[in-house]
Amino acid sequence: MTKSFTSEFPHIERYFWTLVNQRTFKKILGEVKQTESVPPVSSKKPAAQPKETKPKAKDEPKKEAKKEVEKQPAKAEAAEEEEAPKPKPKNPLDLLPPSKMILDKWKRLYSNTKTNFREDSGTCMILRDTHSGSVTTRFWDMYDPEGYSLWFCDYKYNEENTVSFVTMNKVGGFLQRMDLARKYAFGKMLVIGSEPPYKVKGFWLFRGVEIPQFVLDECYDMELYEWKKVDISDEAQKERVSQMIEDCEPFEGEPLLDAKCFK
Protein backbone atom coordinates (compact mmCIF):
# COMPACT_ATOMS: atom_id res chain seq x y z
CA MET A 1 0.00 0.00 0.00
CA THR A 2 1.27 3.44 -0.92
CA LYS A 3 1.73 6.37 1.47
CA SER A 4 -1.07 8.31 -0.25
CA PHE A 5 -3.47 5.48 0.64
CA THR A 6 -2.34 4.69 4.22
CA SER A 7 -2.17 8.36 5.25
CA GLU A 8 -5.97 8.36 5.23
CA PHE A 9 -5.86 5.95 8.19
CA PRO A 10 -3.26 7.52 10.56
CA HIS A 11 -4.08 5.41 13.64
CA ILE A 12 -3.89 2.10 11.76
CA GLU A 13 -0.76 3.28 9.95
CA ARG A 14 1.05 4.14 13.19
CA TYR A 15 -0.10 0.86 14.79
CA PHE A 16 1.27 -1.11 11.80
CA TRP A 17 4.68 0.61 11.85
CA THR A 18 4.88 0.22 15.64
CA LEU A 19 4.44 -3.56 15.25
CA VAL A 20 6.80 -4.15 12.31
CA ASN A 21 9.56 -2.21 14.08
CA GLN A 22 9.45 -4.47 17.14
CA ARG A 23 12.55 -6.61 17.54
CA THR A 24 10.57 -9.88 17.39
CA PHE A 25 8.84 -8.86 14.14
CA LYS A 26 12.12 -7.77 12.54
CA LYS A 27 13.67 -11.18 13.24
CA ILE A 28 11.02 -12.79 10.98
CA LEU A 29 10.06 -10.07 8.49
CA GLY A 30 13.31 -8.14 8.25
CA GLU A 31 13.25 -4.45 7.29
CA VAL A 32 9.78 -3.43 6.05
CA LYS A 33 9.59 -0.55 3.57
CA GLN A 34 6.52 1.15 2.12
CA THR A 35 5.99 0.75 -1.62
CA GLU A 36 6.00 3.82 -3.82
CA SER A 37 3.61 2.39 -6.42
CA VAL A 38 1.18 -0.50 -6.78
CA PRO A 39 2.52 -3.12 -9.23
CA PRO A 40 0.14 -4.06 -12.12
CA VAL A 41 -1.80 -7.28 -11.69
CA SER A 42 -1.60 -9.73 -14.58
CA SER A 43 -4.97 -11.10 -15.67
CA LYS A 44 -3.56 -13.93 -17.75
CA LYS A 45 -3.82 -17.36 -16.24
CA PRO A 46 -0.84 -19.70 -16.71
CA ALA A 47 -1.47 -22.54 -19.08
CA ALA A 48 -2.43 -25.73 -17.34
CA GLN A 49 0.37 -28.25 -17.26
CA PRO A 50 -0.53 -31.78 -18.34
CA LYS A 51 -0.50 -34.19 -15.47
CA GLU A 52 2.17 -36.81 -15.54
CA THR A 53 0.99 -40.34 -15.11
CA LYS A 54 3.22 -42.35 -12.89
CA PRO A 55 3.48 -46.06 -13.40
CA LYS A 56 2.01 -48.07 -10.58
CA ALA A 57 4.59 -49.56 -8.31
CA LYS A 58 4.64 -53.31 -8.05
CA ASP A 59 3.33 -54.77 -4.83
CA GLU A 60 6.14 -55.49 -2.42
CA PRO A 61 6.31 -58.93 -0.89
CA LYS A 62 4.41 -59.35 2.37
CA LYS A 63 7.63 -60.13 4.21
CA GLU A 64 9.07 -56.69 3.37
CA ALA A 65 5.88 -55.01 4.68
CA LYS A 66 6.22 -56.86 7.98
CA LYS A 67 9.81 -55.67 8.36
CA GLU A 68 8.73 -52.03 7.83
CA VAL A 69 6.02 -52.35 10.49
CA GLU A 70 8.60 -53.70 12.94
CA LYS A 71 10.98 -50.80 12.23
CA GLN A 72 8.35 -48.08 12.80
CA PRO A 73 7.93 -48.53 16.59
CA ALA A 74 11.71 -48.42 17.05
CA LYS A 75 11.91 -45.16 15.06
CA ALA A 76 9.02 -43.65 17.04
CA GLU A 77 10.75 -44.45 20.35
CA ALA A 78 14.01 -42.86 19.14
CA ALA A 79 12.12 -39.73 18.01
CA GLU A 80 10.44 -39.39 21.42
CA GLU A 81 13.84 -39.55 23.13
CA GLU A 82 15.24 -36.87 20.81
CA GLU A 83 12.21 -34.57 21.29
CA ALA A 84 12.27 -34.65 25.10
CA PRO A 85 11.35 -31.14 26.34
CA LYS A 86 14.28 -29.01 27.43
CA PRO A 87 14.07 -27.24 30.81
CA LYS A 88 12.63 -23.73 30.44
CA PRO A 89 15.30 -21.05 31.01
CA LYS A 90 14.80 -18.96 34.14
CA ASN A 91 13.71 -15.35 33.90
CA PRO A 92 16.73 -13.10 34.67
CA LEU A 93 14.64 -11.39 37.37
CA ASP A 94 14.44 -14.70 39.24
CA LEU A 95 18.25 -14.71 39.46
CA LEU A 96 18.46 -11.32 41.22
CA PRO A 97 19.52 -11.23 44.89
CA PRO A 98 16.60 -11.60 47.33
CA SER A 99 14.77 -8.36 48.16
CA LYS A 100 13.36 -7.30 51.52
CA MET A 101 10.20 -6.23 49.66
CA ILE A 102 7.78 -9.11 49.08
CA LEU A 103 5.63 -8.03 46.16
CA ASP A 104 2.78 -10.44 46.90
CA LYS A 105 2.56 -9.11 50.46
CA TRP A 106 2.11 -5.56 49.15
CA LYS A 107 -0.50 -6.71 46.60
CA ARG A 108 -2.48 -8.50 49.33
CA LEU A 109 -2.31 -5.43 51.57
CA TYR A 110 -3.54 -3.22 48.74
CA SER A 111 -6.34 -5.61 47.75
CA ASN A 112 -7.58 -6.29 51.28
CA THR A 113 -7.78 -2.64 52.32
CA LYS A 114 -9.27 -1.16 49.15
CA THR A 115 -12.88 -0.12 49.74
CA ASN A 116 -13.74 3.20 48.14
CA PHE A 117 -10.98 5.50 46.90
CA ARG A 118 -13.19 8.55 46.49
CA GLU A 119 -15.30 10.41 49.00
CA ASP A 120 -18.54 12.14 48.02
CA SER A 121 -16.88 15.49 48.67
CA GLY A 122 -14.34 14.76 45.93
CA THR A 123 -11.38 14.99 48.30
CA CYS A 124 -8.65 12.40 48.51
CA MET A 125 -9.29 9.59 50.99
CA ILE A 126 -6.15 8.04 52.50
CA LEU A 127 -6.16 4.24 52.50
CA ARG A 128 -5.98 2.74 55.96
CA ASP A 129 -5.80 -0.79 57.31
CA THR A 130 -6.09 -2.36 60.76
CA HIS A 131 -2.44 -1.50 61.49
CA SER A 132 -1.24 1.98 62.38
CA GLY A 133 -0.60 4.40 59.50
CA SER A 134 -1.94 4.64 55.97
CA VAL A 135 -1.39 1.97 53.36
CA THR A 136 0.82 4.37 51.40
CA THR A 137 3.01 4.74 54.50
CA ARG A 138 3.24 0.95 54.67
CA PHE A 139 4.16 0.90 50.97
CA TRP A 140 7.15 3.18 51.53
CA ASP A 141 8.16 1.09 54.55
CA MET A 142 8.16 -2.03 52.32
CA TYR A 143 9.79 -0.45 49.27
CA ASP A 144 13.32 -1.65 48.48
CA PRO A 145 15.14 0.63 45.99
CA GLU A 146 17.92 -1.94 45.59
CA GLY A 147 15.54 -4.69 44.50
CA TYR A 148 12.78 -2.69 42.79
CA SER A 149 12.32 0.53 40.81
CA LEU A 150 9.44 2.98 40.37
CA TRP A 151 8.50 4.60 37.05
CA PHE A 152 6.06 7.31 35.94
CA CYS A 153 4.47 6.86 32.51
CA ASP A 154 2.66 9.45 30.37
CA TYR A 155 0.80 8.58 27.17
CA LYS A 156 2.42 10.27 24.15
CA TYR A 157 -0.75 10.79 22.11
CA ASN A 158 -3.31 12.25 24.52
CA GLU A 159 -4.72 14.43 21.74
CA GLU A 160 -6.22 11.25 20.26
CA ASN A 161 -8.16 10.45 23.47
CA THR A 162 -11.41 12.09 22.39
CA VAL A 163 -13.85 9.29 23.33
CA SER A 164 -14.04 8.25 26.98
CA PHE A 165 -14.81 4.54 26.61
CA VAL A 166 -12.22 4.11 23.83
CA THR A 167 -9.58 5.70 26.07
CA MET A 168 -10.49 3.44 28.99
CA ASN A 169 -10.45 0.35 26.72
CA LYS A 170 -7.01 1.40 25.47
CA VAL A 171 -5.70 1.39 29.03
CA GLY A 172 -7.44 -1.91 29.78
CA GLY A 173 -5.80 -3.53 26.74
CA PHE A 174 -2.39 -2.31 27.91
CA LEU A 175 -2.89 -3.94 31.31
CA GLN A 176 -3.97 -7.21 29.67
CA ARG A 177 -0.83 -7.28 27.54
CA MET A 178 1.27 -6.64 30.66
CA ASP A 179 0.13 -9.99 32.07
CA LEU A 180 3.54 -11.45 31.17
CA ALA A 181 5.01 -9.29 33.98
CA ARG A 182 2.39 -10.00 36.67
CA LYS A 183 4.91 -11.85 38.84
CA TYR A 184 7.32 -8.91 38.75
CA ALA A 185 5.20 -5.73 38.66
CA PHE A 186 2.47 -3.57 40.19
CA GLY A 187 0.93 -0.55 38.49
CA LYS A 188 -1.74 2.15 38.62
CA MET A 189 -3.14 3.82 35.50
CA LEU A 190 -5.30 6.97 35.63
CA VAL A 191 -7.57 8.45 32.96
CA ILE A 192 -7.79 12.14 33.80
CA GLY A 193 -10.19 14.89 32.78
CA SER A 194 -13.89 15.76 32.64
CA GLU A 195 -13.91 16.38 28.89
CA PRO A 196 -11.75 15.34 25.92
CA PRO A 197 -8.97 15.05 25.16
CA TYR A 198 -8.38 12.83 28.20
CA LYS A 199 -4.93 12.37 29.73
CA VAL A 200 -3.52 8.93 30.57
CA LYS A 201 -0.87 8.75 33.28
CA GLY A 202 0.38 6.10 35.67
CA PHE A 203 3.14 4.69 37.80
CA TRP A 204 4.71 1.20 37.81
CA LEU A 205 6.73 -0.80 40.30
CA PHE A 206 9.13 -3.25 38.58
CA ARG A 207 11.47 -5.91 39.95
CA GLY A 208 15.03 -4.77 39.33
CA VAL A 209 16.52 -1.30 39.02
CA GLU A 210 15.47 -0.89 35.37
CA ILE A 211 12.37 -1.71 33.33
CA PRO A 212 12.69 -5.44 32.51
CA GLN A 213 14.00 -5.98 28.99
CA PHE A 214 11.49 -8.74 28.20
CA VAL A 215 8.66 -6.28 28.93
CA LEU A 216 10.16 -3.70 26.54
CA ASP A 217 10.63 -6.38 23.87
CA GLU A 218 7.23 -8.10 24.09
CA CYS A 219 4.71 -5.42 25.10
CA TYR A 220 4.45 -2.94 22.22
CA ASP A 221 2.39 -0.50 24.35
CA MET A 222 5.58 0.46 26.19
CA GLU A 223 6.64 2.57 23.18
CA LEU A 224 3.41 4.58 23.38
CA TYR A 225 4.41 6.08 26.75
CA GLU A 226 7.12 8.39 28.03
CA TRP A 227 8.88 6.68 30.96
CA LYS A 228 10.63 8.52 33.79
CA LYS A 229 12.26 6.87 36.79
CA VAL A 230 10.94 8.10 40.15
CA ASP A 231 13.53 9.89 42.27
CA ILE A 232 12.58 8.76 45.78
CA SER A 233 14.84 11.43 47.29
CA ASP A 234 12.34 13.97 45.91
CA GLU A 235 9.41 14.22 48.34
CA ALA A 236 7.19 15.74 45.62
CA GLN A 237 7.66 12.66 43.41
CA LYS A 238 7.00 10.34 46.35
CA GLU A 239 3.81 12.27 47.11
CA ARG A 240 2.72 11.90 43.46
CA VAL A 241 3.17 8.11 43.71
CA SER A 242 1.13 8.08 46.95
CA GLN A 243 -1.67 10.04 45.29
CA MET A 244 -1.78 7.58 42.42
CA ILE A 245 -1.97 4.63 44.81
CA GLU A 246 -4.85 6.35 46.63
CA ASP A 247 -6.71 7.44 43.45
CA CYS A 248 -6.52 10.95 44.88
CA GLU A 249 -9.09 13.26 43.32
CA PRO A 250 -8.70 15.85 42.01
CA PHE A 251 -5.36 14.66 40.65
CA GLU A 252 -3.06 17.50 39.63
CA GLY A 253 -6.09 19.81 39.58
CA GLU A 254 -8.31 17.62 37.36
CA PRO A 255 -11.05 15.03 38.05
CA LEU A 256 -10.50 11.31 37.49
CA LEU A 257 -12.50 9.64 34.74
CA ASP A 258 -11.17 6.18 35.61
CA ALA A 259 -8.48 4.42 37.64
CA LYS A 260 -7.19 0.92 36.91
CA CYS A 261 -4.81 -1.26 38.91
CA PHE A 262 -2.40 -3.96 37.74
CA LYS A 263 -1.63 -6.43 40.51
CSV table of C-alpha atoms in Angstrom, one decimal:
chain,number,residue,atom,x,y,z
A,1,MET,CA,0.0,0.0,0.0
A,2,THR,CA,1.3,3.4,-0.9
A,3,LYS,CA,1.7,6.4,1.5
A,4,SER,CA,-1.1,8.3,-0.3
A,5,PHE,CA,-3.5,5.5,0.6
A,6,THR,CA,-2.3,4.7,4.2
A,7,SER,CA,-2.2,8.4,5.3
A,8,GLU,CA,-6.0,8.4,5.2
A,9,PHE,CA,-5.9,6.0,8.2
A,10,PRO,CA,-3.3,7.5,10.6
A,11,HIS,CA,-4.1,5.4,13.6
A,12,ILE,CA,-3.9,2.1,11.8
A,13,GLU,CA,-0.8,3.3,9.9
A,14,ARG,CA,1.0,4.1,13.2
A,15,TYR,CA,-0.1,0.9,14.8
A,16,PHE,CA,1.3,-1.1,11.8
A,17,TRP,CA,4.7,0.6,11.8
A,18,THR,CA,4.9,0.2,15.6
A,19,LEU,CA,4.4,-3.6,15.3
A,20,VAL,CA,6.8,-4.2,12.3
A,21,ASN,CA,9.6,-2.2,14.1
A,22,GLN,CA,9.5,-4.5,17.1
A,23,ARG,CA,12.6,-6.6,17.5
A,24,THR,CA,10.6,-9.9,17.4
A,25,PHE,CA,8.8,-8.9,14.1
A,26,LYS,CA,12.1,-7.8,12.5
A,27,LYS,CA,13.7,-11.2,13.2
A,28,ILE,CA,11.0,-12.8,11.0
A,29,LEU,CA,10.1,-10.1,8.5
A,30,GLY,CA,13.3,-8.1,8.2
A,31,GLU,CA,13.2,-4.5,7.3
A,32,VAL,CA,9.8,-3.4,6.0
A,33,LYS,CA,9.6,-0.6,3.6
A,34,GLN,CA,6.5,1.1,2.1
A,35,THR,CA,6.0,0.8,-1.6
A,36,GLU,CA,6.0,3.8,-3.8
A,37,SER,CA,3.6,2.4,-6.4
A,38,VAL,CA,1.2,-0.5,-6.8
A,39,PRO,CA,2.5,-3.1,-9.2
A,40,PRO,CA,0.1,-4.1,-12.1
A,41,VAL,CA,-1.8,-7.3,-11.7
A,42,SER,CA,-1.6,-9.7,-14.6
A,43,SER,CA,-5.0,-11.1,-15.7
A,44,LYS,CA,-3.6,-13.9,-17.8
A,45,LYS,CA,-3.8,-17.4,-16.2
A,46,PRO,CA,-0.8,-19.7,-16.7
A,47,ALA,CA,-1.5,-22.5,-19.1
A,48,ALA,CA,-2.4,-25.7,-17.3
A,49,GLN,CA,0.4,-28.3,-17.3
A,50,PRO,CA,-0.5,-31.8,-18.3
A,51,LYS,CA,-0.5,-34.2,-15.5
A,52,GLU,CA,2.2,-36.8,-15.5
A,53,THR,CA,1.0,-40.3,-15.1
A,54,LYS,CA,3.2,-42.3,-12.9
A,55,PRO,CA,3.5,-46.1,-13.4
A,56,LYS,CA,2.0,-48.1,-10.6
A,57,ALA,CA,4.6,-49.6,-8.3
A,58,LYS,CA,4.6,-53.3,-8.1
A,59,ASP,CA,3.3,-54.8,-4.8
A,60,GLU,CA,6.1,-55.5,-2.4
A,61,PRO,CA,6.3,-58.9,-0.9
A,62,LYS,CA,4.4,-59.3,2.4
A,63,LYS,CA,7.6,-60.1,4.2
A,64,GLU,CA,9.1,-56.7,3.4
A,65,ALA,CA,5.9,-55.0,4.7
A,66,LYS,CA,6.2,-56.9,8.0
A,67,LYS,CA,9.8,-55.7,8.4
A,68,GLU,CA,8.7,-52.0,7.8
A,69,VAL,CA,6.0,-52.4,10.5
A,70,GLU,CA,8.6,-53.7,12.9
A,71,LYS,CA,11.0,-50.8,12.2
A,72,GLN,CA,8.4,-48.1,12.8
A,73,PRO,CA,7.9,-48.5,16.6
A,74,ALA,CA,11.7,-48.4,17.1
A,75,LYS,CA,11.9,-45.2,15.1
A,76,ALA,CA,9.0,-43.7,17.0
A,77,GLU,CA,10.8,-44.4,20.4
A,78,ALA,CA,14.0,-42.9,19.1
A,79,ALA,CA,12.1,-39.7,18.0
A,80,GLU,CA,10.4,-39.4,21.4
A,81,GLU,CA,13.8,-39.5,23.1
A,82,GLU,CA,15.2,-36.9,20.8
A,83,GLU,CA,12.2,-34.6,21.3
A,84,ALA,CA,12.3,-34.6,25.1
A,85,PRO,CA,11.4,-31.1,26.3
A,86,LYS,CA,14.3,-29.0,27.4
A,87,PRO,CA,14.1,-27.2,30.8
A,88,LYS,CA,12.6,-23.7,30.4
A,89,PRO,CA,15.3,-21.1,31.0
A,90,LYS,CA,14.8,-19.0,34.1
A,91,ASN,CA,13.7,-15.4,33.9
A,92,PRO,CA,16.7,-13.1,34.7
A,93,LEU,CA,14.6,-11.4,37.4
A,94,ASP,CA,14.4,-14.7,39.2
A,95,LEU,CA,18.2,-14.7,39.5
A,96,LEU,CA,18.5,-11.3,41.2
A,97,PRO,CA,19.5,-11.2,44.9
A,98,PRO,CA,16.6,-11.6,47.3
A,99,SER,CA,14.8,-8.4,48.2
A,100,LYS,CA,13.4,-7.3,51.5
A,101,MET,CA,10.2,-6.2,49.7
A,102,ILE,CA,7.8,-9.1,49.1
A,103,LEU,CA,5.6,-8.0,46.2
A,104,ASP,CA,2.8,-10.4,46.9
A,105,LYS,CA,2.6,-9.1,50.5
A,106,TRP,CA,2.1,-5.6,49.1
A,107,LYS,CA,-0.5,-6.7,46.6
A,108,ARG,CA,-2.5,-8.5,49.3
A,109,LEU,CA,-2.3,-5.4,51.6
A,110,TYR,CA,-3.5,-3.2,48.7
A,111,SER,CA,-6.3,-5.6,47.7
A,112,ASN,CA,-7.6,-6.3,51.3
A,113,THR,CA,-7.8,-2.6,52.3
A,114,LYS,CA,-9.3,-1.2,49.1
A,115,THR,CA,-12.9,-0.1,49.7
A,116,ASN,CA,-13.7,3.2,48.1
A,117,PHE,CA,-11.0,5.5,46.9
A,118,ARG,CA,-13.2,8.6,46.5
A,119,GLU,CA,-15.3,10.4,49.0
A,120,ASP,CA,-18.5,12.1,48.0
A,121,SER,CA,-16.9,15.5,48.7
A,122,GLY,CA,-14.3,14.8,45.9
A,123,THR,CA,-11.4,15.0,48.3
A,124,CYS,CA,-8.6,12.4,48.5
A,125,MET,CA,-9.3,9.6,51.0
A,126,ILE,CA,-6.2,8.0,52.5
A,127,LEU,CA,-6.2,4.2,52.5
A,128,ARG,CA,-6.0,2.7,56.0
A,129,ASP,CA,-5.8,-0.8,57.3
A,130,THR,CA,-6.1,-2.4,60.8
A,131,HIS,CA,-2.4,-1.5,61.5
A,132,SER,CA,-1.2,2.0,62.4
A,133,GLY,CA,-0.6,4.4,59.5
A,134,SER,CA,-1.9,4.6,56.0
A,135,VAL,CA,-1.4,2.0,53.4
A,136,THR,CA,0.8,4.4,51.4
A,137,THR,CA,3.0,4.7,54.5
A,138,ARG,CA,3.2,1.0,54.7
A,139,PHE,CA,4.2,0.9,51.0
A,140,TRP,CA,7.2,3.2,51.5
A,141,ASP,CA,8.2,1.1,54.5
A,142,MET,CA,8.2,-2.0,52.3
A,143,TYR,CA,9.8,-0.5,49.3
A,144,ASP,CA,13.3,-1.7,48.5
A,145,PRO,CA,15.1,0.6,46.0
A,146,GLU,CA,17.9,-1.9,45.6
A,147,GLY,CA,15.5,-4.7,44.5
A,148,TYR,CA,12.8,-2.7,42.8
A,149,SER,CA,12.3,0.5,40.8
A,150,LEU,CA,9.4,3.0,40.4
A,151,TRP,CA,8.5,4.6,37.1
A,152,PHE,CA,6.1,7.3,35.9
A,153,CYS,CA,4.5,6.9,32.5
A,154,ASP,CA,2.7,9.5,30.4
A,155,TYR,CA,0.8,8.6,27.2
A,156,LYS,CA,2.4,10.3,24.2
A,157,TYR,CA,-0.7,10.8,22.1
A,158,ASN,CA,-3.3,12.2,24.5
A,159,GLU,CA,-4.7,14.4,21.7
A,160,GLU,CA,-6.2,11.2,20.3
A,161,ASN,CA,-8.2,10.5,23.5
A,162,THR,CA,-11.4,12.1,22.4
A,163,VAL,CA,-13.8,9.3,23.3
A,164,SER,CA,-14.0,8.2,27.0
A,165,PHE,CA,-14.8,4.5,26.6
A,166,VAL,CA,-12.2,4.1,23.8
A,167,THR,CA,-9.6,5.7,26.1
A,168,MET,CA,-10.5,3.4,29.0
A,169,ASN,CA,-10.4,0.4,26.7
A,170,LYS,CA,-7.0,1.4,25.5
A,171,VAL,CA,-5.7,1.4,29.0
A,172,GLY,CA,-7.4,-1.9,29.8
A,173,GLY,CA,-5.8,-3.5,26.7
A,174,PHE,CA,-2.4,-2.3,27.9
A,175,LEU,CA,-2.9,-3.9,31.3
A,176,GLN,CA,-4.0,-7.2,29.7
A,177,ARG,CA,-0.8,-7.3,27.5
A,178,MET,CA,1.3,-6.6,30.7
A,179,ASP,CA,0.1,-10.0,32.1
A,180,LEU,CA,3.5,-11.4,31.2
A,181,ALA,CA,5.0,-9.3,34.0
A,182,ARG,CA,2.4,-10.0,36.7
A,183,LYS,CA,4.9,-11.9,38.8
A,184,TYR,CA,7.3,-8.9,38.8
A,185,ALA,CA,5.2,-5.7,38.7
A,186,PHE,CA,2.5,-3.6,40.2
A,187,GLY,CA,0.9,-0.5,38.5
A,188,LYS,CA,-1.7,2.1,38.6
A,189,MET,CA,-3.1,3.8,35.5
A,190,LEU,CA,-5.3,7.0,35.6
A,191,VAL,CA,-7.6,8.5,33.0
A,192,ILE,CA,-7.8,12.1,33.8
A,193,GLY,CA,-10.2,14.9,32.8
A,194,SER,CA,-13.9,15.8,32.6
A,195,GLU,CA,-13.9,16.4,28.9
A,196,PRO,CA,-11.8,15.3,25.9
A,197,PRO,CA,-9.0,15.0,25.2
A,198,TYR,CA,-8.4,12.8,28.2
A,199,LYS,CA,-4.9,12.4,29.7
A,200,VAL,CA,-3.5,8.9,30.6
A,201,LYS,CA,-0.9,8.7,33.3
A,202,GLY,CA,0.4,6.1,35.7
A,203,PHE,CA,3.1,4.7,37.8
A,204,TRP,CA,4.7,1.2,37.8
A,205,LEU,CA,6.7,-0.8,40.3
A,206,PHE,CA,9.1,-3.3,38.6
A,207,ARG,CA,11.5,-5.9,40.0
A,208,GLY,CA,15.0,-4.8,39.3
A,209,VAL,CA,16.5,-1.3,39.0
A,210,GLU,CA,15.5,-0.9,35.4
A,211,ILE,CA,12.4,-1.7,33.3
A,212,PRO,CA,12.7,-5.4,32.5
A,213,GLN,CA,14.0,-6.0,29.0
A,214,PHE,CA,11.5,-8.7,28.2
A,215,VAL,CA,8.7,-6.3,28.9
A,216,LEU,CA,10.2,-3.7,26.5
A,217,ASP,CA,10.6,-6.4,23.9
A,218,GLU,CA,7.2,-8.1,24.1
A,219,CYS,CA,4.7,-5.4,25.1
A,220,TYR,CA,4.4,-2.9,22.2
A,221,ASP,CA,2.4,-0.5,24.4
A,222,MET,CA,5.6,0.5,26.2
A,223,GLU,CA,6.6,2.6,23.2
A,224,LEU,CA,3.4,4.6,23.4
A,225,TYR,CA,4.4,6.1,26.7
A,226,GLU,CA,7.1,8.4,28.0
A,227,TRP,CA,8.9,6.7,31.0
A,228,LYS,CA,10.6,8.5,33.8
A,229,LYS,CA,12.3,6.9,36.8
A,230,VAL,CA,10.9,8.1,40.2
A,231,ASP,CA,13.5,9.9,42.3
A,232,ILE,CA,12.6,8.8,45.8
A,233,SER,CA,14.8,11.4,47.3
A,234,ASP,CA,12.3,14.0,45.9
A,235,GLU,CA,9.4,14.2,48.3
A,236,ALA,CA,7.2,15.7,45.6
A,237,GLN,CA,7.7,12.7,43.4
A,238,LYS,CA,7.0,10.3,46.3
A,239,GLU,CA,3.8,12.3,47.1
A,240,ARG,CA,2.7,11.9,43.5
A,241,VAL,CA,3.2,8.1,43.7
A,242,SER,CA,1.1,8.1,47.0
A,243,GLN,CA,-1.7,10.0,45.3
A,244,MET,CA,-1.8,7.6,42.4
A,245,ILE,CA,-2.0,4.6,44.8
A,246,GLU,CA,-4.9,6.3,46.6
A,247,ASP,CA,-6.7,7.4,43.5
A,248,CYS,CA,-6.5,11.0,44.9
A,249,GLU,CA,-9.1,13.3,43.3
A,250,PRO,CA,-8.7,15.9,42.0
A,251,PHE,CA,-5.4,14.7,40.7
A,252,GLU,CA,-3.1,17.5,39.6
A,253,GLY,CA,-6.1,19.8,39.6
A,254,GLU,CA,-8.3,17.6,37.4
A,255,PRO,CA,-11.1,15.0,38.1
A,256,LEU,CA,-10.5,11.3,37.5
A,257,LEU,CA,-12.5,9.6,34.7
A,258,ASP,CA,-11.2,6.2,35.6
A,259,ALA,CA,-8.5,4.4,37.6
A,260,LYS,CA,-7.2,0.9,36.9
A,261,CYS,CA,-4.8,-1.3,38.9
A,262,PHE,CA,-2.4,-4.0,37.7
A,263,LYS,CA,-1.6,-6.4,40.5
